[in-house]
Every structure is written in C-alpha cells, then in structure tokens.
XYZ file of C-alpha atoms in Angstrom:
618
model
C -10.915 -9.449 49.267
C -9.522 -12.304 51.285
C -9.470 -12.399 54.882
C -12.005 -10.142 54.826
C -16.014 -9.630 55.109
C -17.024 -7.990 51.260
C -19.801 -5.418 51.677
C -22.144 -4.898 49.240
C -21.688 -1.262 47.703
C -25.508 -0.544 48.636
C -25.247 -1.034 52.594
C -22.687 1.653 52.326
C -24.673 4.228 50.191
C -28.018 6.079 51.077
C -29.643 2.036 52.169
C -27.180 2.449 55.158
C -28.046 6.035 56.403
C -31.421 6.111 56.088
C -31.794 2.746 58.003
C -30.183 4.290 60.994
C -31.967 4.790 63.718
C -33.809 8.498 64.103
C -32.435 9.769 67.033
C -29.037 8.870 65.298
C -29.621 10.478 62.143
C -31.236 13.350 64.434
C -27.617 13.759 66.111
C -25.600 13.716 62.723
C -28.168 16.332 60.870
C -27.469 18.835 64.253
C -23.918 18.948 62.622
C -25.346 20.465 59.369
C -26.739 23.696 58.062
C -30.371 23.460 56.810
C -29.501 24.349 53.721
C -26.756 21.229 53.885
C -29.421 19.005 54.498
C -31.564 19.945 52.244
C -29.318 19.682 49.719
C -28.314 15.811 51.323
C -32.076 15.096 50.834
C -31.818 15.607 47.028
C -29.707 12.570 46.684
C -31.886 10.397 45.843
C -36.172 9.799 46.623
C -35.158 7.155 49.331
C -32.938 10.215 51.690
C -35.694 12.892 50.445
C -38.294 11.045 52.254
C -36.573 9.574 55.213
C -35.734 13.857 55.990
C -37.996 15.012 54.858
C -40.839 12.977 57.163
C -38.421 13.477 60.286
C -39.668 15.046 62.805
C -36.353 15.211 65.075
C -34.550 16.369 61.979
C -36.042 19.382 62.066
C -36.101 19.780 65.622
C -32.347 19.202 65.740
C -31.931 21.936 62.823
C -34.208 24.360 65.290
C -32.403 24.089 68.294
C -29.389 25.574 65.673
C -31.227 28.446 64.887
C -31.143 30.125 68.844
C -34.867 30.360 69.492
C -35.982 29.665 73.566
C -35.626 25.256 73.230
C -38.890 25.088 75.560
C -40.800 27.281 73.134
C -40.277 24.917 70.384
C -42.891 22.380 70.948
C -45.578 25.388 71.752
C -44.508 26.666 68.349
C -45.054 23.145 66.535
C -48.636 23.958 67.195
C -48.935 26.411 64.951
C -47.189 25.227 61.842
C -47.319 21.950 59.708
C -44.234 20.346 60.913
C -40.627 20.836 62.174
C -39.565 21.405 59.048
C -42.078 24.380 58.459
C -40.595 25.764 61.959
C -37.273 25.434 60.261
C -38.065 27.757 57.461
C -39.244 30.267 59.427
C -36.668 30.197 61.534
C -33.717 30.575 59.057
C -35.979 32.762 57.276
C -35.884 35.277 59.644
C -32.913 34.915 61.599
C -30.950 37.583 59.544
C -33.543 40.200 61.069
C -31.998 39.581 64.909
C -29.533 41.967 66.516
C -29.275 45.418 66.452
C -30.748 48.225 63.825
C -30.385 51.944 64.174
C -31.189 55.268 62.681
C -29.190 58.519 61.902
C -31.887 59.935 63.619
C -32.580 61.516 66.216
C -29.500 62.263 67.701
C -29.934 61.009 70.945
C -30.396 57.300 69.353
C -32.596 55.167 67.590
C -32.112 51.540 68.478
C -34.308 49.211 67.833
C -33.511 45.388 68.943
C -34.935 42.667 67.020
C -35.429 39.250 69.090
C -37.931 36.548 69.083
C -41.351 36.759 69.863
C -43.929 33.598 69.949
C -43.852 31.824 66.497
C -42.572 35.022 65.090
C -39.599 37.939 65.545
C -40.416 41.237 67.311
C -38.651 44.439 66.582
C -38.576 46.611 70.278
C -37.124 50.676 70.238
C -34.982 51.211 73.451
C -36.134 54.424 75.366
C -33.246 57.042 75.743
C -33.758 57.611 79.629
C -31.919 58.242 82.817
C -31.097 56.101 85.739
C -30.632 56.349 89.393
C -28.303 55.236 91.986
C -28.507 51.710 91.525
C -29.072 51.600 87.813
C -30.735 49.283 86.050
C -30.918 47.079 88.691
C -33.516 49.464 90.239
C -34.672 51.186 87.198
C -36.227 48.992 84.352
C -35.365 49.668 80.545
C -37.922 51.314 78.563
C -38.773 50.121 75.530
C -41.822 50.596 72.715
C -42.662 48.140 69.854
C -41.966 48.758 66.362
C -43.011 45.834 64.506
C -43.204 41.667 64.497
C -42.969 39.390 61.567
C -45.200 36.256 62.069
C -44.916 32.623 60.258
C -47.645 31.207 58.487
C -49.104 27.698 58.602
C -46.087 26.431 56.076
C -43.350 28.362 57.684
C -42.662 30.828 56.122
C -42.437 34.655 57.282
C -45.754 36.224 54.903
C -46.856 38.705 57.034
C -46.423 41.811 59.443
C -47.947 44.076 61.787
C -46.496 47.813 62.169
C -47.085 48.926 65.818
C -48.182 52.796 65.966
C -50.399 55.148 67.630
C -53.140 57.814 66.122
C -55.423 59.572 68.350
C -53.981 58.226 71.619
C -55.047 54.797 70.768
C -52.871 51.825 70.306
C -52.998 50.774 66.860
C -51.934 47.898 64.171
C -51.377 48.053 61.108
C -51.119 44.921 58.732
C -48.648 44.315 55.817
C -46.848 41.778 53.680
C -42.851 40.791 54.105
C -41.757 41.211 50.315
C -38.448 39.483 50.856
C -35.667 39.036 53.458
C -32.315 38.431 52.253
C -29.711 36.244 54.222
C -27.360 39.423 54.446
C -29.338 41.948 55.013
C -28.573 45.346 56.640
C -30.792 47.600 55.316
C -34.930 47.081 56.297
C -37.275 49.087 54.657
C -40.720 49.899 55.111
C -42.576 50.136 51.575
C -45.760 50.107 49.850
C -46.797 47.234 47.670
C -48.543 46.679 44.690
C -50.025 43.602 43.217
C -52.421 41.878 42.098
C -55.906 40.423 42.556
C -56.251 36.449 42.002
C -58.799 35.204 43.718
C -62.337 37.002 46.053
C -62.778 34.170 47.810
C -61.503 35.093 51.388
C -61.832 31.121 52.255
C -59.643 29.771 49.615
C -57.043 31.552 52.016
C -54.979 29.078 54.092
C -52.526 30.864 55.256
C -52.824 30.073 59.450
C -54.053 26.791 61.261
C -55.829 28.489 63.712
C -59.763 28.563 65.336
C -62.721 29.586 63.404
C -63.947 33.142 64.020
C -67.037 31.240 65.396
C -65.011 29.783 68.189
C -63.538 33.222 68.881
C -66.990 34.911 68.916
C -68.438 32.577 71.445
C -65.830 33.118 73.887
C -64.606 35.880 75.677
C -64.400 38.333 72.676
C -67.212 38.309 71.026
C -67.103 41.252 69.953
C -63.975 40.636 67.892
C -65.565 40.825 64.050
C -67.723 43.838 65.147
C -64.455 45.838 66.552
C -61.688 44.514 63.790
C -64.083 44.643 60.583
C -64.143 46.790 58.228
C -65.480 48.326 55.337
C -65.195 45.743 52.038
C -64.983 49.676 50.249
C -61.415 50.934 51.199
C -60.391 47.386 52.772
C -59.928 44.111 50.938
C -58.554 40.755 51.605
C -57.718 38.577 48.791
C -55.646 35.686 48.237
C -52.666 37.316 46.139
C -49.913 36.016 43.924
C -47.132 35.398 44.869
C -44.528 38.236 44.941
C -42.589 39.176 41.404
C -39.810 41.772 40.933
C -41.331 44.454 39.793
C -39.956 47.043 37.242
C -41.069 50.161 38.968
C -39.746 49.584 42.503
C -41.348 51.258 45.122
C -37.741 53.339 45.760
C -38.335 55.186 42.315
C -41.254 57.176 44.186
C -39.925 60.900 45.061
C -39.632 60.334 49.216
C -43.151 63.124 49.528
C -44.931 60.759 47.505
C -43.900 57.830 48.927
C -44.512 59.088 52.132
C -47.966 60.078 51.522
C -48.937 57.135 49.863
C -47.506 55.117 52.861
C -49.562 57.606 55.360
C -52.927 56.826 53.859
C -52.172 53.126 53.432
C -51.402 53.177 57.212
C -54.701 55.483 57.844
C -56.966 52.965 55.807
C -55.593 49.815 57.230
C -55.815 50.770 60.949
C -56.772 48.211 63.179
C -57.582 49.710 66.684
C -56.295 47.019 69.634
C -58.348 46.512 72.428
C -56.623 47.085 75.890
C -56.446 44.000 77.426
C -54.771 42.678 73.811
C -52.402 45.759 73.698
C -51.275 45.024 76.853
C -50.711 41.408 76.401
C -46.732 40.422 76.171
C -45.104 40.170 73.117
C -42.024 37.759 73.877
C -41.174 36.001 77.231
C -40.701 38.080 79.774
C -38.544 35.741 82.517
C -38.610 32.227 82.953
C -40.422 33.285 86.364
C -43.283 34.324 84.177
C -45.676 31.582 82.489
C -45.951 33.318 79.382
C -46.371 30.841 77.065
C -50.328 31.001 77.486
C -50.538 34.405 76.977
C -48.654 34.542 74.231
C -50.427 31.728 72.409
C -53.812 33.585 73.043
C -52.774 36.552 71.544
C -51.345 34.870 68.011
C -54.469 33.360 67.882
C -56.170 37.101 67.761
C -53.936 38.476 65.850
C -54.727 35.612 63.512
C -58.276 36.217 63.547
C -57.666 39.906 62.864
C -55.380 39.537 59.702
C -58.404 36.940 58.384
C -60.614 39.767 59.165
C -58.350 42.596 57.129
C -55.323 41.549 55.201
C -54.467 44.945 55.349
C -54.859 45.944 51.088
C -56.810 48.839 50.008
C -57.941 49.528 46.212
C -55.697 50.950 43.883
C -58.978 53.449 43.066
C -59.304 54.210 46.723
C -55.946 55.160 46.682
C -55.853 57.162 43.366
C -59.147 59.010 44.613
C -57.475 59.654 48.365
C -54.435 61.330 46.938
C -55.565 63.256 44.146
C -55.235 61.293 40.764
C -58.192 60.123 40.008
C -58.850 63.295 37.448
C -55.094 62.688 36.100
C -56.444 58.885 35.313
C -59.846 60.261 33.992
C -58.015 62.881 31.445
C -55.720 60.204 29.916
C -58.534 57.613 29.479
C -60.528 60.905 27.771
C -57.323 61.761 25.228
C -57.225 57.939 24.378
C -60.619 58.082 23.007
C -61.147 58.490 19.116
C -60.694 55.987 16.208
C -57.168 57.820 15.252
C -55.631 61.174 16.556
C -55.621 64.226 14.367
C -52.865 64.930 12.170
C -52.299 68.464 14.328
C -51.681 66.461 17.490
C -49.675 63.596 15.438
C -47.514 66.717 14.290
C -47.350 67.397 17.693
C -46.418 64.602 19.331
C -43.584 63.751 16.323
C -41.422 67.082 17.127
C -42.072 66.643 21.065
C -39.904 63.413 20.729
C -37.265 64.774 18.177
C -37.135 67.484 20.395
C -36.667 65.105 23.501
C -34.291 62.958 21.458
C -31.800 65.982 21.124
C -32.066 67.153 24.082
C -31.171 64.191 25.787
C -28.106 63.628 23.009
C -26.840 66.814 23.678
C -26.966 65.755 27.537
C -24.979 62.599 26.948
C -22.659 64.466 24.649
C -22.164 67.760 27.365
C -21.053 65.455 30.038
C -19.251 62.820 28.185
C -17.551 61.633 31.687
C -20.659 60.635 33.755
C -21.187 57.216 34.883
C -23.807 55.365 33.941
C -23.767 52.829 36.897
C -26.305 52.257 39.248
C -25.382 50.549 42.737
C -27.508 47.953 44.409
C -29.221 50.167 46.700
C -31.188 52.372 43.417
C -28.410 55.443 42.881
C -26.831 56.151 40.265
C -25.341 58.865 37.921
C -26.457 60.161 34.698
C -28.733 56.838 33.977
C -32.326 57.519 33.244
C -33.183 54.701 35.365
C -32.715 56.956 38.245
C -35.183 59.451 37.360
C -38.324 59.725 39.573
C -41.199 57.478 38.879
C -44.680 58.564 39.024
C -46.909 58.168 41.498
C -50.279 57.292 39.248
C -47.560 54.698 37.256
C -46.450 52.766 40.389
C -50.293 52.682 41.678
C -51.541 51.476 37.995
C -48.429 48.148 38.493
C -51.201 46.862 40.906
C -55.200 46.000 41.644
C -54.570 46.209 45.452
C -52.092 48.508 47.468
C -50.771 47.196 51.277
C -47.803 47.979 53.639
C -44.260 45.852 53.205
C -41.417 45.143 54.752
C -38.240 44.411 52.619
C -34.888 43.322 54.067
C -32.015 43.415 51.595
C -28.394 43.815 51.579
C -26.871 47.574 50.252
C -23.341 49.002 49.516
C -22.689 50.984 52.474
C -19.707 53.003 53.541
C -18.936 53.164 57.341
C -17.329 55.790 59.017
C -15.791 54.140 62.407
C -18.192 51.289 62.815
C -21.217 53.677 62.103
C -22.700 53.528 58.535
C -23.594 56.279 56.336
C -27.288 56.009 56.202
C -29.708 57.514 53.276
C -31.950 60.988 54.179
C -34.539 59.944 52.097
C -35.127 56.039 52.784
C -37.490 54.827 55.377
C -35.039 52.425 56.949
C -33.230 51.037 59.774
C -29.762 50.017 59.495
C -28.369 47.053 60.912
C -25.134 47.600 63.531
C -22.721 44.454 62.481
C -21.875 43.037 66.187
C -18.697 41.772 66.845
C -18.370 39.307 69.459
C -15.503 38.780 72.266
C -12.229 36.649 70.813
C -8.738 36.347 72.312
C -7.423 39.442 71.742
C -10.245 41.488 71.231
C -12.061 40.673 74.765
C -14.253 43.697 74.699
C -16.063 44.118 71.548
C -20.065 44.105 72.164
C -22.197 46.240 73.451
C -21.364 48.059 76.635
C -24.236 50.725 78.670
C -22.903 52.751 81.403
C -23.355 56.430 82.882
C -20.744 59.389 83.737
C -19.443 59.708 86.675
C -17.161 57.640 89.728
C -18.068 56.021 91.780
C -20.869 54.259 89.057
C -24.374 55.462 89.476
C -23.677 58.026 91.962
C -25.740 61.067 91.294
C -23.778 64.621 90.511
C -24.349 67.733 92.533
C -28.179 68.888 91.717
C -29.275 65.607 89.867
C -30.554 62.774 91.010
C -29.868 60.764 88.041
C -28.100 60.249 85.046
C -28.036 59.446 82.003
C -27.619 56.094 80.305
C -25.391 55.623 77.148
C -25.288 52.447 74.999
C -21.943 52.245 73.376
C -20.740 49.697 70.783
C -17.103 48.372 71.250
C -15.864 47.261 67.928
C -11.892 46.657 66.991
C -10.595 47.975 64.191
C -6.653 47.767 62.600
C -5.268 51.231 60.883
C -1.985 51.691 59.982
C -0.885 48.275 61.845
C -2.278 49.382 65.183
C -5.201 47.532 67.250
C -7.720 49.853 68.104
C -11.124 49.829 70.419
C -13.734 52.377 69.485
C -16.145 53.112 71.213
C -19.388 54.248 68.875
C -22.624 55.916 70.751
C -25.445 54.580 69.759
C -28.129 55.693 72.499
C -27.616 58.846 75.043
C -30.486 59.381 78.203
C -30.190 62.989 78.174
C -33.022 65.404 77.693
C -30.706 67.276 74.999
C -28.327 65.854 72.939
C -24.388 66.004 73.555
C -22.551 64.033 71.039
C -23.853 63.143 67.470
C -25.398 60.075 67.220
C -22.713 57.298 66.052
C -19.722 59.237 67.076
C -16.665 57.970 68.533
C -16.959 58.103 72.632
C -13.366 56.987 72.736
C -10.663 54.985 70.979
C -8.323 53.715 72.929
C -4.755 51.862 71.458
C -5.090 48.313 72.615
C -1.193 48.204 71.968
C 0.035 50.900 73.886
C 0.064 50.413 77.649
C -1.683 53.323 79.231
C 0.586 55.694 81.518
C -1.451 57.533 83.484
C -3.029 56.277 87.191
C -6.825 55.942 87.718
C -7.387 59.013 90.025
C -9.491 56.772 92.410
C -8.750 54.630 95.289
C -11.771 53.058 96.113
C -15.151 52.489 94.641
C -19.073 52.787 96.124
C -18.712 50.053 98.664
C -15.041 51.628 99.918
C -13.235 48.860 98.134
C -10.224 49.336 96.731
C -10.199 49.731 93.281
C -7.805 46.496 90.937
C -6.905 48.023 87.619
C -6.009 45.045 85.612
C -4.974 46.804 82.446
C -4.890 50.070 81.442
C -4.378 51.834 77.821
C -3.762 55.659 75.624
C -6.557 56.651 73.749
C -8.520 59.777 73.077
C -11.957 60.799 74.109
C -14.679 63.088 72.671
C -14.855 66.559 73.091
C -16.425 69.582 71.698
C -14.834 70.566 68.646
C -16.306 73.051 65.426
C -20.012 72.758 65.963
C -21.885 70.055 66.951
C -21.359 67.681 63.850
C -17.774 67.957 64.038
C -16.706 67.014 67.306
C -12.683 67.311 68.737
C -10.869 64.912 70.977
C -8.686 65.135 73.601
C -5.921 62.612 75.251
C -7.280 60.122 78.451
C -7.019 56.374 79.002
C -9.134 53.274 79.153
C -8.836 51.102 82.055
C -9.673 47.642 82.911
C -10.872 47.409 86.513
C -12.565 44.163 88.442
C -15.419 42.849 87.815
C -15.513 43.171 84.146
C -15.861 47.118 84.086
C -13.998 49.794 81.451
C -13.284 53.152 82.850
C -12.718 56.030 80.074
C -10.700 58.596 82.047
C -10.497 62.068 80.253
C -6.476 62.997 81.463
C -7.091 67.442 81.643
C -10.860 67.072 83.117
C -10.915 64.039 85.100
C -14.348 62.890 83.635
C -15.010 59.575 83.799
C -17.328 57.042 81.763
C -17.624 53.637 83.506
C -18.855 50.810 81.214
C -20.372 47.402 82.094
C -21.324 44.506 79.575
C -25.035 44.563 78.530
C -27.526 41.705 77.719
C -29.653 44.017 75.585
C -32.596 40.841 75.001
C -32.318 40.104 79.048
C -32.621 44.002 80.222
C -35.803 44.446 77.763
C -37.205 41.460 79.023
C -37.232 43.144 82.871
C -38.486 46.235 81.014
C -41.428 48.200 81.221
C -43.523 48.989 77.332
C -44.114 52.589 76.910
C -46.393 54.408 74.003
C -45.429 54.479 70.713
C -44.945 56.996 68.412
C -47.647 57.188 65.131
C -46.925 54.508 62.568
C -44.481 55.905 60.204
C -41.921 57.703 62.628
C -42.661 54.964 64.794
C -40.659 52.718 61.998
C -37.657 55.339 61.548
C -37.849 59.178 62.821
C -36.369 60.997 59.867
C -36.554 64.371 61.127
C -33.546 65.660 62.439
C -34.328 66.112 66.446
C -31.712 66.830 69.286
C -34.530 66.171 71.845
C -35.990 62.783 73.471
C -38.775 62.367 70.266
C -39.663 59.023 72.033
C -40.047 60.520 75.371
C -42.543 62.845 74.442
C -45.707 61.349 76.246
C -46.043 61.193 80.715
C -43.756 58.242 81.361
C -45.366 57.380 84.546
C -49.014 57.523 83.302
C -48.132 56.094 80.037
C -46.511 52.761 81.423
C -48.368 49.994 79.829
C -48.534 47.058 82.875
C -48.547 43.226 81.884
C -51.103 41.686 82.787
C-alpha cells in the first residue's frame, strides 16, 4: 500500500481490543446488552478472559439494568463478582413493574421493585385519603414476596411473606425458572430430588458462620429458626429438570392443599425487631443500607437453618395417602398375579380402549391442541393428575415460584386471567411518547376541587388507573383501566374501563369550573369526547355515558361526566417513590397473601385495625 503505514491484520482483530485500556473497554461494553457481550467474549480465549476478569465490565452492564447505582458496590459484597451481580440482575429484571389479580374487586396490585441484593414484591392497600392526599396520607402497602441472589448470581431462592396466628411469618421456597417475557407468576409446589445430606457441601451464600451470628446480638437465632430434621430437611438438590407431571396437572383442591401444608410445615416465625426491619430503601434521607445488609445476612442464616423441603412421606401421611401407597405396594406383592385378576385386568383395558375410540370417533371435530399455558381440548394430556403420582416424581417437596410467558387474551388493556391458577398477572406499561403523552399510571380521587372532602365524608377514596392507547377502527383512543379503588365496597369491576376518551376528536363541552382549591383560575390546555362508566345490567356489565377529558395545568386530567357533572381528577404517579414514603401494614396468611382467589367486593386486605396494625421502621 504505498504512501501508506500497512497494519498488521492482528492489531486490528481481538490483540487491539483487548489491549485497550479498561475504563475504555468499560465505556464501549455500556453500549451492549449482556447477552451481546457475552456472546463478544466467545470469540476467541484471549476476549473471554479479558471480560470475563473485568470488573468495570460488569459494573457498566449493571448500571444498564436500573438498580439504585450507590447500592451496587454494597451488593458486590455479597456475590463473587460483577459479573455474578449481572446475572442476577438480568435474571430478574422481567419480574419489575406491575402484577394484578381478577380478584378482589376493589384491586389487587402488587408492585415488584428492588430490594437489597434481591427484588421485593409489595401489595398496595386499597384506602382513602384526606384533604391533602398523599402528601399528608402515606400509601399502605404489605409484602408479598422477595427473590434473593445467591453467592454466583443467580436468583435460587424465595421467601413468601404471610401471617398465621397473628404472627409474622416466612416461608422459604425455590425460583423454578423466570422467563425473559414473562407475564404470568405462579406460586407452585416442587418436587425433586435428594443428592446429597450433607448440609455443608451447600454453598449457596458467602455470608457469616452461624457461630458469628450466635455470639452476637441474636443468639438465640438457631434455637428460634430450627426445626425438626422429621418434617423439615435441607439438602443440596439437583438442579431443576422439566418434569412430565407439572405441578398445573393437580386438580386446583389438591393443589391447594398440598401448597397449605407445605406452607404450614415450612413456617419460619420472624422475630419483631427482624419483621420490622426495611425491605428496600426507603429515601435517600434514610441510611438504609446497614439495615438492610443486616437483615440479608439473617435471612441467610435462616434459609441455612431450613431450606424450606419437607418429605415426600410427611407429606403423603399429612394429606391422607399414605394407606393409598401402602395398598398398591400390598397388590404388587406375589411371584405372578392370578389368572382371575390377569382376566381382569385384560377386559378392563379392552374395555378402556373402546371406550376411549368411541370418544374420539363421537366427536370427530375436537381439537387436540394444547396452548402454552396447560389447556387444551379433547387431549388426554389435559386430564387431572394425581396427587400420590406428582408427590411419588420427588424425595423432597418445597414451595416455588415460576415466571413464564402464557397466551392471554385482553379485553381493553385488562387480561383475562385463569379461576383456578394461583397467579398474578403482569399489567404491560406503556410509557409517554409524542403523541401518546399520557399513557402510565395515573391515581386520583372524585371530586373538584382535588381532595376536597364531599358533604358527610371526610375522605375519599383513592383510584389507581392505567392510561394505555389503543387504535380501533383508525381512531386514537385513551382508556382508562381501574386497577385499585379505596372504597369500603366496591363500585366498578376490577379492570374496567373508567373512561375512554377520543384523542382525535376535540372535546366540545366547557369544564364547569372556574377556579381550583387555591382560587386560581383554572388553564385547560386541551380538552377531548369520550365516555365514562356508569351503571349498566348488573354489576359485571357496566354502561357508559357521554363526558370529556380535559387537560388542565400542572400535568392534571379531569374526566367530566357531561348529564351528572362528576368529576375524576388524575395526577401522574411514581408508584416505587409513594411506597417508599409508605407505611407496611399486616399481611394476609400465606396463600391469599400471594393471590386472593375468592371473589370479594369488600377491602380483604383491610381487614385487620389499621392504626394498631402499622408496623414502624425502626
């Protein structure tokens, strides 16, 4: 090449980016995915190592991933590296935002946001508010679970938060998987099996020695977490396989009961001062990080303690089958069977044969698919499973949590959720574009001017609605989907439309006030038609009648219903800022503290003294 300087093919290859300085490869690898570089660091050994032994990498790559930046080197302390971090962090990132339940009516929201080296899932409290709102008024909230990382990263295990006998209680389990799309999360029983008794073969958190717990100010942690090696075990398991009877085959009653005593034998009463430690950073005015580090470390100590697995015989004896087991080991006794129970057994499957052909053959149009989410039509795969054959697929029996993705059909932004899963749903979020300025999630309270009590009340009640856009038949529209209502009975089914307003048809009617609380004069920047909810046939099936949405100052929405003049005024929420200024309330028991099934127009979560049952921060 004349005139020129010839470079050697090799200076421009891998040789020339890994010999770049760290905190330059640091800033090019915050341009990439982690799954981008991971798949850069399979180039060749030389870029493996060089990523894979940099720390600043991985920092760079956790910074992505949204958790609090001046957590991040409190968190290194309890994993291997950065690049552990990184796993858990991606791991679990699908789990943040938003999950609901059918019910009960008045909402089920539960908001999943970081904790301290692990995610925390936190139920908002339907309530009511006073004059100045939540600015007076702090959101309630309980806990429903948290998801912690292990030594290598990754997200093994869980504690369900619950209640039984007025104490606060946890209640150990395993994550099973967590798929990058999730929107289903389901709470399951697992079975596997034993590999190893050795309890210290088990590595799975870098944290003190029990010894170094006991000598300081708990010592009576063993004595008041331990218990009895009969009903609970802790074992170093396999890792998790796909199994061919998934727990989902159970009938819901016997899944259900199964997960009840699971729950019941794995109980780990909390002490006070732990229960009413934080579980996620309050305010950057508050010097959490201490507290938060001390209680890992327990909790820690208390899954070492009780990994939260019971016998499969403990089981079989608590619900009943042990005498099922003990009459099929009894028939398969005997060199060979007798020829009268051969005979028997022969016509009972020609018999079953033809009766299923003539099943097949009678309904020659069923399908025989079976959707992602277990249902299906006329397949035998869909037929209930046992409850003895799902134990027997295991030694050891524990709690899981199991995040995957489902078909689901939506009806206006709300999805149409299973009776007989114990699940939350996830809400799909849509954030403010041009255009669509006002998707998110909005809370507000009847009434103008905002806050101010009615006649006879002196509060009100707090809805959480989710603005999502939506385009039918060529027109933009904004609907407004309830997801939480703070009255003491419930209005409006939970996930109907509030309002949908046309975001391209200007609005004709004039907001019937002049002025607001403080006497100012009220701006309307935009105004638009829509319809609002009404009662229609029955509570399920609610009507709608005409009213417009209005754009005032500072950032508020106005819903004006055009024959009644009611009003619902709207403000943009930070849902992970409000429940950080919020006070923790009891929680429900373990299993409807997870998802309430039971249909309920009442406040189910409200059903405790609010002002005695306030748990304080210490």
């Amino acid at each position: 090449m004349s005139g020129g300087v010839a470079v050697e093919a090799e200076d421009c290859g891998s040789g020339f980016f890994i010999g770049l300085p760290d905190d330059v490869l640091a800033l090019i690898s915050a341009w990439l995915r982690p799954g981008d570089l991971c798949a850069l660091a399979l180039c060749c050994r030389g870029l493996h190592a060089a990523i894979a032994a940099s720390e600043r990498v991985w920092l760079a790559q956790c910074r992505r991933l949204g958790p609090p930046p001046h957590l991040l080197s409190r968190w290194r302390m309890g994993v291997r590296s950065y690049r552990a971090l990184c796993r858990f962090l991606a791991a679990v990132a699908p789990l943040l935002g938003i999950w609901v339940h059918q019910n009960p009516e008045l909402g089920n929201v539960v908001c999943v946001i970081w904790g301290f080296l692990s995610i925390v899932g936190i139920r908002v409290i339907p309530q009511e508010l006073g004059p100045l709102g939540l600015d007076a008024k702090p959101l309630l909230w309980a806990p429903v679970f948290e998801i912690l990382a292990d030594a290598n990263g990754a997200p093994s295990r869980f504690f369900l938060h619950g209640r039984d006998c007025g104490d606060e209680c946890l209640y150990p389990g395993s994550v099973r998987s967590i798929e990058s799309s999730c929107n289903v999360l389901l709470l399951e029983a697992d079975a596997r099996h034993m590999v190893s008794t050795c309890p210290s073969k088990q590595h799975l958190f870098p944290a003190r020695s029990f010894p170094a717990i006991s000598e300081s100010k708990r010592p009576s942690l063993a004595r008041q977490y331990c218990r009895s090696y009969a009903t609970v075990i802790y074992r170093s398991l396999a890792a998790p396989r796909a199994s061919s009877l998934p727990f989902s085959r159970l009938p819901f009653r016997d899944g259900r009961r199964l997960l009840e005593l699971v729950a019941a034998r794995v109980r780990l009463k909390v002490p006070r001062d732990l229960a009413s430690a934080p579980l996620f950073e309050r305010s950057s005015f508050c010097d959490d990080a201490s507290l938060l580090a001390d209680r890992r470390l327990e909790l820690i100590e208390m899954l070492k303690l009780n990994g939260g697995w019971i016998n499969r015989d403990v089981a079989e004896l608590a619900l009943g089958l042990m005498e099922h087991r003990s009459a099929e080991n009894i028939n398969a006794i005997g060199d060979r069977p007798c020829p009268a129970a051969h005979q028997r057994r022969a016509f009972s499957s020609i018999a079953g044969y033809l009766k299923q052909f003539m099943g097949r053959s009678s309904i020659p149009s069923a399908s025989c698919s079976i959707s992602r989410n277990g249902n299906s039509s006329g397949s035998s795969k869909n037929k209930h499973a046992q409850l003895d054959e799902f134990l027997r697929s295991g030694d050891i029996i524990g709690l899981s949590l199991r995040a995957t993705h489902m078909r689901l059909t939506t009806y206006r932004a709300w999805p149409n959720m299973h009776d007989s899963r114990i699940a939350l749903y996830k809400l799909p979020l849509q954030g403010p574009m041009a255009g669509r300025e006002y998707a998110g999630l909005w809370g507000g309270t009847f009434g103008w001017p905002p806050g101010q009590p009615s006649e006879g009340k002196s509060e009100k009640a707090l809805f959480f609605l989710l603005l999502s856009y939506e385009e039918v038949e060529g027109h933009l529209l904004l609907i407004a989907t309830k997801i939480l209502e703070g009255t003491h009975y419930v209005l409006h089914p939970n996930g109907s439309a509030m309002f949908i307003a046309k975001m391209d048809e200007i609005g004709s009617e004039a907001f019937p006030w002049e002025t607001s609380a403080e006497s100012l004069q009220v701006e309307v920047k935009n105004s638009y038609s829509g319809e609002g909810i009404v009662s229609g046939y029955g509570f399920q099936y609610p009507g709608s009648k005409p009213g417009s949405l209005f754009v005032l100052q500072n950032g508020l929405l106005a819903f004006v219903w055009k024959e009644s003049k009611s009003v619902l005024t709207l403000q943009r929420v930070d849902l992970q800022e409000l429940l950080k200024k919020g006070e923790r309330v009891p929680v429900l028991p373990p299993i409807v503290n997870f998802a309430y099934l039971t249909k309920s127009y009442s406040n189910v979560f409200a059903g405790f003294p609010i002002n005695s049952g306030i748990i304080q921060f210490t």
